[in-house]
Amino acid sequence: MSAAGLLLAAVPAAAMLLLTVAARPREAGAVAPLRLAVVRAVLLSGAYAVLVVEVLGALHALTRTTFAIAWLLFLTAAATAAGLRWRRTTRLGQPPAAAPRPVPVGAVVSGGSSDPSAPVVEGGAGEPGAAPTRAGRGAAGLLAAAVDTWRTARPGERLLAGVVGGLVLLELLVALLAEPNNFDSQTYHLPKVEHWVAQGDLDFWPTAIHRQVTIPPGAEYLLLHLRLLTGGDHLHNLVQWAAGVVCLLVAARITAQLGGGRRAQLLTAFVLATTPMVVLQATSTQTDLICAAWVACAATLVLDGLRRRTGWGTLLGLGAATGLTAVTKTSGLIAVGPLLVLWGLAQLRLARTENAAPAGGGRRSWSVRRLARTVGGSVLILLVAAVVVGPFLARVTAEFGHPLGPPRLRESIPMERHDPASILVNTLRIGHTAFDTPLAPLRRAGADVIISGAEAIGVDPQDRAITFGRELFPEPAWYPDEDRVSFPLTGALVMIGAVLALTRGRQIAPERAGSLRAYAVVVLTAVLLHTAMLKWQPWGNRLLLYAVVLAVPLAGVWLDALLRRRPSGRRSVATVAAVTVLATSALAGVLALSYGFPRRLVGAGSVFTTSDWDTRFLRRPQWADEFRWAATAVRDSGARRIGLVQQNDNWEYPWWLLLRQPDGGSPDLVALQSVLPERPPADPSSVDAIVCTGSEAACAKLVPAGWRLEFRGYVGYALPPGR
């Protein structure tokens, strides 16, 4: 990556930092205002990134120059907004850089009361949860607060923060060192990006891999920015890493909104940061953490609306979060929907005002103005979401006649049976995979019970209507693999937290018991809807990641309440058990980062000892030389227009890397098969060479007569006579 590319890639990051300064809330009583500013900056930047792609794609102008101009304009606007905020603060006599009064505790939760159970206030004064008395704060003030926070923290809190910070930094190292090597990314995530770069627009193209055009492209839109700004995929892993950081910050803020103090917030961040699925996806080019980040942003904005009327800025944020979730991974809407219902009910409750009665009593009545504002706010949320996701849905509808794509997509992942017995079986199978452990006898015993129980109630446990593709239940999921690793410890802590939130909310969070119960109901509703709407699949654990991120604050709140109690008898045993689980969770996170697949710090395939090219093929090492062999032959032939022959789950991305033009330009790759009825494939006779993956027989059918076909295992190529 060139120095110019590195500088351009830093522009979006700088713009988001400036937006964070400009977006600090002015209203009193804001919980964790710095993290709220981060949420606002992230949502605004994400929506801007998506709309830039859509607008420039419509103009057939997806180029490095146009993207650089777009981000420089955004940086200028962010700097102007931050400067105006700074000046306004200074004019009011509140020096932005002035250090606040000493505030104890938390790198993740910057500021708060010295009582570990008190809600954290980032630089705040007065009552817990209040906004800081200084409306702005410069780098010096933030550094002073962070140093004082660490100095006054208790040993246990330092340990929690240290583990979280250490994991995040090591994940950053792996993300920077490892080449993108996620299986789905080789098949469709990254080829999408390359097709857009080659075309200069977002038009669909003939392809044998329907997921390249039918799966929502929000995450790939973000990758496209880095691809054009840097000229390569060197920083692609950073998108999910940044999403993981956002998830940690927002989950901690949700904990504060539910009444959790600084220790509860650190416990939340700790449990989430040590969840193996989070650790592994934070260095990947998958899309699940990105979806989880958007859902978490929606959740924290909804919780802000439980006790106060929602302002127009927050309404725009909710719309952006909803649209970004929809354009990234539609399964995330399973959680966003119930969250918005909760927000709407809370706003309707707040629309009722207290009217004085002659006898001194009072009665609640509707405020027409507030009711109209609630309805208008709901419409605004939907309109903003439609602006973000609408262009993609319009293209899909125009191509396939349905906004959810072709029938094969609509029938492959969603449940096709919704009778109670089928939903129960699907729920049990998803739970079995999510809670899998290395104890094989336990896995087999649990699976046998589910299978026999399903047959007893008349449900085939392998029914294609409730099972993805040709997969068979059960499937081991305990191994730290980014696509399927289970989360039994996190799941157990979350389940306990949800039950206690519903049954003992006042004991856990006396001042926020209502919010805690409502939030627990939303989380449980999202999980139940997920199991009722999506088929079981071996890699279904990663599809649940958004729900895990939403649910972890419930674990943080109850763990903190447990540790708050004075040890005596059974409580002492429970405390020791909780600490043991947390230590085991830390070990699981460290092992996932050290030995996880397909990116690890130590052992075979380490990012320190494996070459860039071999890192890309850790999933299928035998294919590395085969791709190079075929690409070398095609390049040596002088071919310019190259035909692709592949099946639905084959790797396409290596061809985009190996067959690039000498000047770094995109190769001219065209598909010789197409699953898009309106996009016919290229004629084999119109290309100079053919490259194939998967089936040699399928390739041979498309090779023109007289051409020479060579095949090695998974990869092959064909050249015309004389080449």
Short mmCIF file of C-alpha atoms in Angstrom, two decimals, residues 163-619:
data_model
loop_
_atom_site.label_atom_id
_atom_site.label_comp_id
_atom_site.label_asym_id
_atom_site.label_seq_id
_atom_site.Cartn_x
_atom_site.Cartn_y
_atom_site.Cartn_z
CA VAL A 163 -7.87 -7.96 29.49
CA VAL A 164 -10.32 -6.08 27.25
CA GLY A 165 -7.67 -3.61 26.10
CA GLY A 166 -5.10 -6.35 25.52
CA LEU A 167 -7.47 -8.42 23.39
CA VAL A 168 -8.51 -5.41 21.32
CA LEU A 169 -4.88 -4.45 20.63
CA LEU A 170 -3.87 -8.01 19.72
CA GLU A 171 -6.87 -8.28 17.43
CA LEU A 172 -5.73 -5.08 15.75
CA LEU A 173 -2.31 -6.64 15.21
CA VAL A 174 -3.79 -9.76 13.64
CA ALA A 175 -6.17 -7.69 11.50
CA LEU A 176 -3.23 -5.70 10.12
CA LEU A 177 -0.93 -8.67 9.55
CA ALA A 178 -3.36 -11.24 8.14
CA GLU A 179 -4.57 -11.23 4.57
CA PRO A 180 -8.34 -11.63 4.07
CA ASN A 181 -9.02 -15.37 4.14
CA ASN A 182 -12.65 -15.84 5.12
CA PHE A 183 -14.33 -18.51 2.96
CA ASP A 184 -17.42 -16.48 2.06
CA SER A 185 -15.23 -13.49 1.30
CA GLN A 186 -13.36 -15.50 -1.33
CA THR A 187 -16.66 -16.55 -2.88
CA TYR A 188 -18.78 -13.40 -2.86
CA HIS A 189 -17.94 -10.65 -0.33
CA LEU A 190 -14.70 -9.50 -1.97
CA PRO A 191 -15.60 -10.38 -5.60
CA LYS A 192 -18.54 -7.99 -5.19
CA VAL A 193 -16.13 -5.19 -4.42
CA GLU A 194 -13.89 -6.06 -7.38
CA HIS A 195 -16.83 -6.16 -9.80
CA TRP A 196 -17.88 -2.66 -8.68
CA VAL A 197 -14.35 -1.35 -9.12
CA ALA A 198 -14.05 -2.91 -12.58
CA GLN A 199 -17.47 -1.63 -13.71
CA GLY A 200 -17.40 1.75 -12.02
CA ASP A 201 -21.05 1.30 -11.00
CA LEU A 202 -23.41 -0.95 -9.01
CA ASP A 203 -25.21 -2.62 -11.91
CA PHE A 204 -25.72 -6.36 -11.50
CA TRP A 205 -23.59 -8.67 -13.63
CA PRO A 206 -23.92 -12.21 -15.00
CA THR A 207 -22.64 -14.66 -12.39
CA ALA A 208 -23.00 -18.26 -11.29
CA ILE A 209 -22.79 -17.14 -7.64
CA HIS A 210 -26.14 -15.49 -6.88
CA ARG A 211 -24.95 -14.24 -3.46
CA GLN A 212 -22.71 -11.75 -5.25
CA VAL A 213 -25.80 -9.76 -6.20
CA THR A 214 -28.64 -10.88 -3.91
CA ILE A 215 -27.14 -10.61 -0.40
CA PRO A 216 -27.34 -7.07 1.08
CA PRO A 217 -24.06 -5.24 0.34
CA GLY A 218 -23.73 -2.78 3.24
CA ALA A 219 -20.52 -4.27 4.63
CA GLU A 220 -19.01 -4.50 1.16
CA TYR A 221 -19.85 -0.83 0.58
CA LEU A 222 -17.52 -0.01 3.48
CA LEU A 223 -14.84 -2.28 2.03
CA LEU A 224 -15.24 -0.56 -1.34
CA HIS A 225 -14.16 2.73 0.23
CA LEU A 226 -10.94 1.16 1.52
CA ARG A 227 -10.38 -0.71 -1.75
CA LEU A 228 -10.53 2.48 -3.81
CA LEU A 229 -8.67 4.70 -1.35
CA THR A 230 -5.78 2.26 -0.78
CA GLY A 231 -5.74 0.33 -4.06
CA GLY A 232 -5.86 -3.07 -2.36
CA ASP A 233 -7.27 -5.17 0.47
CA HIS A 234 -4.53 -4.51 3.04
CA LEU A 235 -6.88 -2.80 5.50
CA HIS A 236 -10.06 -4.75 4.82
CA ASN A 237 -9.96 -6.58 8.18
CA LEU A 238 -10.09 -3.25 10.00
CA VAL A 239 -13.76 -2.73 9.19
CA GLN A 240 -14.86 -5.66 11.36
CA TRP A 241 -12.24 -4.78 13.99
CA ALA A 242 -13.68 -1.27 14.25
CA ALA A 243 -17.19 -2.75 14.42
CA GLY A 244 -16.04 -4.91 17.32
CA VAL A 245 -14.77 -1.84 19.19
CA VAL A 246 -18.10 -0.09 18.57
CA CYS A 247 -19.93 -3.15 19.94
CA LEU A 248 -17.85 -3.03 23.15
CA LEU A 249 -18.45 0.68 23.67
CA VAL A 250 -22.16 0.54 22.94
CA ALA A 251 -22.75 -2.61 25.01
CA ALA A 252 -21.08 -0.86 27.96
CA ARG A 253 -23.31 2.19 27.43
CA ILE A 254 -26.42 0.01 27.32
CA THR A 255 -25.34 -1.44 30.67
CA ALA A 256 -25.12 2.09 32.09
CA GLN A 257 -28.58 2.86 30.72
CA LEU A 258 -29.90 -0.23 32.51
CA GLY A 259 -28.54 1.04 35.80
CA GLY A 260 -25.15 -0.65 35.78
CA GLY A 261 -22.18 1.13 37.31
CA ARG A 262 -18.63 1.20 36.10
CA ARG A 263 -17.89 -2.36 37.24
CA ALA A 264 -21.04 -3.65 35.54
CA GLN A 265 -19.97 -1.91 32.34
CA LEU A 266 -16.48 -3.37 32.55
CA LEU A 267 -17.97 -6.81 33.18
CA THR A 268 -20.15 -6.40 30.09
CA ALA A 269 -17.20 -5.38 27.96
CA PHE A 270 -15.14 -8.23 29.41
CA VAL A 271 -17.73 -10.93 28.70
CA LEU A 272 -18.29 -9.66 25.17
CA ALA A 273 -14.59 -9.15 24.39
CA THR A 274 -13.72 -12.69 25.50
CA THR A 275 -16.51 -14.37 23.52
CA PRO A 276 -14.59 -16.45 20.92
CA MET A 277 -16.93 -15.53 18.07
CA VAL A 278 -16.30 -11.84 18.71
CA VAL A 279 -12.54 -12.38 18.99
CA LEU A 280 -12.34 -14.26 15.69
CA GLN A 281 -14.70 -12.07 13.68
CA ALA A 282 -12.87 -8.91 14.80
CA THR A 283 -10.00 -9.82 12.45
CA SER A 284 -12.17 -11.01 9.55
CA THR A 285 -13.88 -9.74 6.42
CA GLN A 286 -17.16 -11.34 7.48
CA THR A 287 -20.18 -9.11 8.09
CA ASP A 288 -21.74 -10.23 11.39
CA LEU A 289 -19.96 -7.80 13.72
CA ILE A 290 -20.84 -4.91 11.43
CA CYS A 291 -24.51 -5.90 11.59
CA ALA A 292 -24.26 -6.30 15.38
CA ALA A 293 -22.76 -2.80 15.69
CA TRP A 294 -25.68 -1.20 13.83
CA VAL A 295 -28.21 -3.15 15.92
CA ALA A 296 -26.45 -2.13 19.15
CA CYS A 297 -26.49 1.52 18.07
CA ALA A 298 -30.24 1.27 17.51
CA ALA A 299 -30.67 -0.33 20.95
CA THR A 300 -28.81 2.36 22.86
CA LEU A 301 -30.77 5.14 21.12
CA VAL A 302 -34.03 3.33 21.90
CA LEU A 303 -33.10 3.11 25.58
CA ASP A 304 -32.51 6.86 25.59
CA GLY A 305 -36.13 7.21 24.51
CA LEU A 306 -37.62 5.24 27.39
CA ARG A 307 -37.50 8.17 29.82
CA ARG A 308 -37.44 11.27 27.66
CA ARG A 309 -38.92 12.54 24.44
CA THR A 310 -36.75 11.72 21.45
CA GLY A 311 -35.23 14.67 19.61
CA TRP A 312 -35.03 14.98 15.85
CA GLY A 313 -31.32 14.17 15.81
CA THR A 314 -31.93 10.87 17.60
CA LEU A 315 -34.80 10.08 15.24
CA LEU A 316 -32.41 10.48 12.33
CA GLY A 317 -29.95 8.22 14.16
CA LEU A 318 -32.59 5.53 14.65
CA GLY A 319 -33.49 5.73 10.97
CA ALA A 320 -29.84 5.46 9.98
CA ALA A 321 -29.29 2.48 12.30
CA THR A 322 -32.36 0.73 10.89
CA GLY A 323 -31.34 1.38 7.29
CA LEU A 324 -27.72 0.36 7.88
CA THR A 325 -28.86 -2.88 9.51
CA ALA A 326 -31.16 -3.66 6.59
CA VAL A 327 -28.52 -2.93 3.96
CA THR A 328 -25.90 -5.01 5.83
CA LYS A 329 -27.74 -8.12 7.02
CA THR A 330 -31.51 -8.36 7.04
CA SER A 331 -31.47 -10.82 9.95
CA GLY A 332 -30.49 -7.90 12.19
CA LEU A 333 -33.96 -6.45 11.63
CA ILE A 334 -35.29 -9.30 13.77
CA ALA A 335 -33.93 -7.34 16.73
CA VAL A 336 -34.38 -3.81 15.40
CA GLY A 337 -38.11 -4.40 14.91
CA PRO A 338 -38.89 -5.18 18.59
CA LEU A 339 -36.56 -2.37 19.66
CA LEU A 340 -38.51 0.15 17.60
CA VAL A 341 -41.79 -1.19 19.02
CA LEU A 342 -40.39 -0.63 22.53
CA TRP A 343 -39.36 2.89 21.55
CA GLY A 344 -42.80 3.63 20.12
CA LEU A 345 -44.61 2.37 23.23
CA ALA A 346 -42.33 4.43 25.48
CA GLN A 347 -42.88 7.56 23.40
CA LEU A 348 -46.65 7.02 23.47
CA ARG A 349 -46.50 6.73 27.24
CA LEU A 350 -44.55 9.97 27.43
CA ALA A 351 -47.12 11.61 25.15
CA ARG A 352 -49.55 11.48 28.07
CA THR A 353 -49.20 14.59 30.22
CA GLU A 354 -50.12 15.25 33.82
CA ASN A 355 -53.07 17.66 34.18
CA ALA A 356 -53.83 19.31 37.49
CA ALA A 357 -57.24 18.53 39.02
CA PRO A 358 -59.22 20.87 41.30
CA ALA A 359 -58.92 18.50 44.27
CA GLY A 360 -55.16 18.50 43.98
CA GLY A 361 -55.04 15.11 42.31
CA GLY A 362 -54.12 14.56 38.71
CA ARG A 363 -54.98 12.48 35.73
CA ARG A 364 -53.05 11.58 32.64
CA SER A 365 -54.37 12.57 29.24
CA TRP A 366 -53.06 12.51 25.72
CA SER A 367 -51.12 15.47 24.38
CA VAL A 368 -52.18 15.77 20.76
CA ARG A 369 -48.99 17.61 19.88
CA ARG A 370 -46.77 14.97 21.46
CA LEU A 371 -48.81 12.16 19.93
CA ALA A 372 -48.47 13.73 16.49
CA ARG A 373 -44.74 14.12 17.07
CA THR A 374 -44.45 10.43 17.95
CA VAL A 375 -46.25 9.42 14.78
CA GLY A 376 -44.17 11.85 12.74
CA GLY A 377 -40.99 10.55 14.35
CA SER A 378 -41.93 6.98 13.44
CA VAL A 379 -42.50 8.00 9.85
CA LEU A 380 -39.18 9.85 9.81
CA ILE A 381 -37.32 6.76 11.05
CA LEU A 382 -38.82 4.68 8.25
CA LEU A 383 -38.09 7.34 5.63
CA VAL A 384 -34.43 7.64 6.64
CA ALA A 385 -34.10 3.84 6.65
CA ALA A 386 -35.67 3.73 3.19
CA VAL A 387 -33.19 6.29 1.88
CA VAL A 388 -30.29 4.12 3.06
CA VAL A 389 -31.52 0.69 1.94
CA GLY A 390 -34.01 1.71 -0.76
CA PRO A 391 -31.67 1.91 -3.76
CA PHE A 392 -30.40 -1.64 -3.21
CA LEU A 393 -33.91 -3.01 -2.72
CA ALA A 394 -35.03 -1.21 -5.89
CA ARG A 395 -32.28 -2.89 -7.92
CA VAL A 396 -33.13 -6.31 -6.48
CA THR A 397 -36.85 -5.82 -7.15
CA ALA A 398 -36.20 -4.70 -10.71
CA GLU A 399 -33.97 -7.72 -11.33
CA PHE A 400 -35.95 -10.47 -9.58
CA GLY A 401 -39.44 -9.04 -9.15
CA HIS A 402 -39.18 -9.25 -5.33
CA PRO A 403 -37.28 -7.08 -2.82
CA LEU A 404 -35.92 -10.18 -1.08
CA GLY A 405 -34.41 -11.61 -4.23
CA PRO A 406 -34.97 -14.83 -6.17
CA PRO A 407 -36.95 -17.80 -4.78
CA ARG A 408 -33.78 -19.81 -4.09
CA LEU A 409 -32.63 -17.14 -1.63
CA ARG A 410 -36.04 -16.67 -0.01
CA GLU A 411 -36.40 -20.42 0.52
CA SER A 412 -32.88 -21.43 1.51
CA ILE A 413 -32.41 -19.56 4.81
CA PRO A 414 -35.90 -18.60 6.14
CA MET A 415 -38.02 -21.27 7.84
CA GLU A 416 -40.57 -22.83 5.51
CA ARG A 417 -42.63 -24.38 8.33
CA HIS A 418 -44.02 -22.37 11.22
CA ASP A 419 -46.08 -24.88 13.18
CA PRO A 420 -45.22 -24.90 16.91
CA ALA A 421 -43.59 -28.34 16.80
CA SER A 422 -41.22 -27.37 13.96
CA ILE A 423 -40.31 -24.08 15.65
CA LEU A 424 -39.61 -25.92 18.92
CA VAL A 425 -37.31 -28.41 17.19
CA ASN A 426 -35.51 -25.63 15.33
CA THR A 427 -35.07 -23.67 18.58
CA LEU A 428 -33.62 -26.68 20.38
CA ARG A 429 -31.20 -27.43 17.53
CA ILE A 430 -30.01 -23.82 17.36
CA GLY A 431 -29.56 -23.82 21.13
CA HIS A 432 -27.64 -27.10 21.01
CA THR A 433 -25.19 -25.67 18.46
CA ALA A 434 -24.85 -22.35 20.31
CA PHE A 435 -24.06 -24.07 23.63
CA ASP A 436 -21.77 -26.77 22.21
CA THR A 437 -18.70 -27.70 24.28
CA PRO A 438 -15.61 -29.87 23.69
CA LEU A 439 -17.34 -32.61 25.71
CA ALA A 440 -18.37 -34.97 22.91
CA PRO A 441 -20.51 -37.28 25.12
CA LEU A 442 -22.52 -34.26 26.26
CA ARG A 443 -22.99 -33.14 22.65
CA ARG A 444 -24.13 -36.59 21.55
CA ALA A 445 -26.48 -37.02 24.49
CA GLY A 446 -28.09 -33.64 23.90
CA ALA A 447 -28.47 -34.28 20.18
CA ASP A 448 -30.00 -37.72 20.79
CA VAL A 449 -32.59 -36.22 23.12
CA ILE A 450 -33.51 -33.55 20.56
CA ILE A 451 -33.68 -36.02 17.67
CA SER A 452 -35.78 -38.55 19.56
CA GLY A 453 -38.02 -35.80 20.93
CA ALA A 454 -38.53 -34.38 17.43
CA GLU A 455 -39.53 -37.77 16.08
CA ALA A 456 -41.89 -38.26 19.03
CA ILE A 457 -43.83 -35.10 18.12
CA GLY A 458 -43.86 -35.90 14.40
CA VAL A 459 -41.05 -33.64 13.16
CA ASP A 460 -38.17 -34.88 11.05
CA PRO A 461 -35.06 -33.32 12.68
CA GLN A 462 -33.41 -33.18 9.24
CA ASP A 463 -36.43 -31.77 7.42
CA ARG A 464 -35.25 -29.51 4.57
CA ALA A 465 -38.04 -27.08 5.42
CA ILE A 466 -36.33 -26.30 8.74
CA THR A 467 -32.72 -27.19 7.84
CA PHE A 468 -30.40 -25.25 5.54
CA GLY A 469 -29.31 -26.98 2.33
CA ARG A 470 -28.18 -30.57 2.75
CA GLU A 471 -26.67 -30.08 6.21
CA LEU A 472 -27.26 -32.64 8.96
CA PHE A 473 -27.83 -32.00 12.64
CA PRO A 474 -25.84 -32.18 14.92
CA GLU A 475 -22.59 -30.52 13.95
CA PRO A 476 -19.66 -29.88 16.35
CA ALA A 477 -19.26 -26.15 16.91
CA TRP A 478 -16.96 -25.80 19.91
CA TYR A 479 -13.71 -25.39 17.92
CA PRO A 480 -12.58 -21.73 17.62
CA ASP A 481 -13.49 -21.23 13.97
CA GLU A 482 -14.77 -17.80 12.94
CA ASP A 483 -17.78 -19.23 11.10
CA ARG A 484 -19.22 -21.58 13.69
CA VAL A 485 -17.63 -21.38 17.17
CA SER A 486 -20.15 -21.71 20.00
CA PHE A 487 -20.50 -19.46 23.05
CA PRO A 488 -21.67 -21.63 25.99
CA LEU A 489 -20.21 -19.43 28.74
CA THR A 490 -21.54 -16.17 27.33
CA GLY A 491 -24.87 -17.83 26.58
CA ALA A 492 -25.20 -19.19 30.12
CA LEU A 493 -24.40 -15.81 31.69
CA VAL A 494 -26.88 -14.10 29.40
CA MET A 495 -29.66 -16.58 30.12
CA ILE A 496 -29.22 -16.14 33.87
CA GLY A 497 -29.18 -12.39 33.41
CA ALA A 498 -32.40 -12.43 31.38
CA VAL A 499 -34.23 -14.59 33.95
CA LEU A 500 -33.08 -12.42 36.85
CA ALA A 501 -33.97 -9.24 34.97
CA LEU A 502 -37.53 -10.50 34.57
CA THR A 503 -37.94 -11.94 38.07
CA ARG A 504 -35.69 -9.81 40.28
CA GLY A 505 -35.25 -6.59 38.38
CA ARG A 506 -35.66 -4.41 41.47
CA GLN A 507 -32.90 -6.23 43.31
CA ILE A 508 -30.47 -5.98 40.39
CA ALA A 509 -31.17 -2.42 39.28
CA PRO A 510 -33.56 -0.73 41.73
CA GLU A 511 -33.69 2.59 39.84
CA ARG A 512 -33.99 1.08 36.36
CA ALA A 513 -35.99 -2.10 37.00
CA GLY A 514 -38.64 -1.20 34.43
CA SER A 515 -36.11 -0.48 31.71
CA LEU A 516 -34.21 -3.67 32.58
CA ARG A 517 -37.34 -5.83 32.30
CA ALA A 518 -38.43 -4.20 29.07
CA TYR A 519 -34.99 -4.66 27.55
CA ALA A 520 -34.87 -8.32 28.62
CA VAL A 521 -38.27 -8.88 26.98
CA VAL A 522 -36.98 -7.34 23.73
CA VAL A 523 -33.83 -9.50 23.76
CA LEU A 524 -35.80 -12.69 24.41
CA THR A 525 -38.32 -11.73 21.72
CA ALA A 526 -35.50 -11.23 19.20
CA VAL A 527 -33.98 -14.63 20.02
CA LEU A 528 -37.34 -16.40 19.75
CA LEU A 529 -38.13 -14.65 16.47
CA HIS A 530 -34.70 -15.64 15.17
CA THR A 531 -35.30 -19.33 15.92
CA ALA A 532 -38.80 -19.13 14.44
CA MET A 533 -37.68 -17.43 11.22
CA LEU A 534 -34.25 -18.86 10.30
CA LYS A 535 -33.40 -22.48 9.62
CA TRP A 536 -30.80 -24.35 11.61
CA GLN A 537 -27.39 -24.45 9.95
CA PRO A 538 -23.91 -25.50 11.15
CA TRP A 539 -22.62 -21.91 10.98
CA GLY A 540 -25.75 -20.42 12.51
CA ASN A 541 -23.88 -19.22 15.60
CA ARG A 542 -22.41 -16.30 13.73
CA LEU A 543 -25.89 -15.29 12.56
CA LEU A 544 -26.80 -14.94 16.25
CA LEU A 545 -23.96 -12.54 16.96
CA TYR A 546 -26.21 -9.47 16.90
CA ALA A 547 -28.36 -11.06 19.62
CA VAL A 548 -25.30 -11.92 21.70
CA VAL A 549 -24.10 -8.31 21.61
CA LEU A 550 -27.57 -7.10 22.61
CA ALA A 551 -27.89 -9.61 25.45
CA VAL A 552 -24.48 -9.31 27.12
CA PRO A 553 -25.45 -6.17 29.13
CA LEU A 554 -27.96 -8.37 31.00
CA ALA A 555 -25.04 -10.53 32.10
CA GLY A 556 -22.96 -7.52 33.14
CA VAL A 557 -25.75 -6.09 35.30
CA TRP A 558 -26.47 -9.30 37.23
CA LEU A 559 -22.81 -10.22 37.68
CA ASP A 560 -22.18 -6.81 39.21
CA ALA A 561 -25.19 -7.23 41.50
CA LEU A 562 -23.84 -10.62 42.59
CA LEU A 563 -20.40 -9.22 43.36
CA ARG A 564 -21.98 -6.30 45.26
CA ARG A 565 -23.54 -8.54 47.83
CA ARG A 566 -21.76 -9.43 51.02
CA PRO A 567 -20.41 -12.97 50.88
CA SER A 568 -22.32 -15.40 53.06
CA GLY A 569 -23.13 -19.07 52.55
CA ARG A 570 -24.65 -19.75 49.16
CA ARG A 571 -23.80 -16.26 47.95
CA SER A 572 -20.11 -16.98 48.51
CA VAL A 573 -20.39 -20.14 46.42
CA ALA A 574 -22.23 -18.21 43.68
CA THR A 575 -19.56 -15.51 43.69
CA VAL A 576 -16.75 -18.05 43.41
CA ALA A 577 -18.63 -19.78 40.58
CA ALA A 578 -19.11 -16.48 38.74
CA VAL A 579 -15.44 -15.56 39.09
CA THR A 580 -14.47 -19.03 37.85
CA VAL A 581 -16.72 -18.63 34.80
CA LEU A 582 -15.19 -15.21 34.07
CA ALA A 583 -11.67 -16.64 34.33
CA THR A 584 -12.65 -19.47 31.98
CA SER A 585 -14.17 -16.95 29.60
CA ALA A 586 -10.91 -15.00 29.57
CA LEU A 587 -9.02 -18.21 28.81
CA ALA A 588 -11.43 -19.01 25.95
CA GLY A 589 -10.90 -15.56 24.45
CA VAL A 590 -7.12 -15.79 24.70
CA LEU A 591 -7.07 -19.28 23.18
CA ALA A 592 -9.38 -18.19 20.36
CA LEU A 593 -7.03 -15.33 19.51
CA SER A 594 -3.92 -17.49 19.87
CA TYR A 595 -5.07 -20.66 18.10
CA GLY A 596 -8.31 -19.68 16.34
CA PHE A 597 -8.94 -20.43 12.70
CA PRO A 598 -8.20 -19.22 10.08
CA ARG A 599 -6.10 -16.44 11.69
CA ARG A 600 -3.94 -17.13 14.71
CA LEU A 601 -0.96 -15.77 16.60
CA VAL A 602 0.89 -19.02 17.24
CA GLY A 603 1.18 -22.50 15.76
CA ALA A 604 0.80 -23.65 12.18
CA GLY A 605 -0.65 -20.85 10.10
CA SER A 606 0.53 -18.09 12.45
CA VAL A 607 0.32 -14.58 11.01
CA PHE A 608 3.99 -14.16 11.94
CA THR A 609 5.30 -17.21 10.07
CA THR A 610 2.92 -17.74 7.12
CA SER A 611 3.38 -15.94 3.81
CA ASP A 612 0.72 -13.53 2.57
CA TRP A 613 -0.40 -15.83 -0.22
CA ASP A 614 -0.52 -18.95 1.95
CA THR A 615 -2.48 -17.03 4.60
CA ARG A 616 -5.22 -16.44 2.05
CA PHE A 617 -5.52 -20.20 1.51
CA LEU A 618 -5.41 -21.51 5.08
CA ARG A 619 -8.95 -22.78 4.56
#
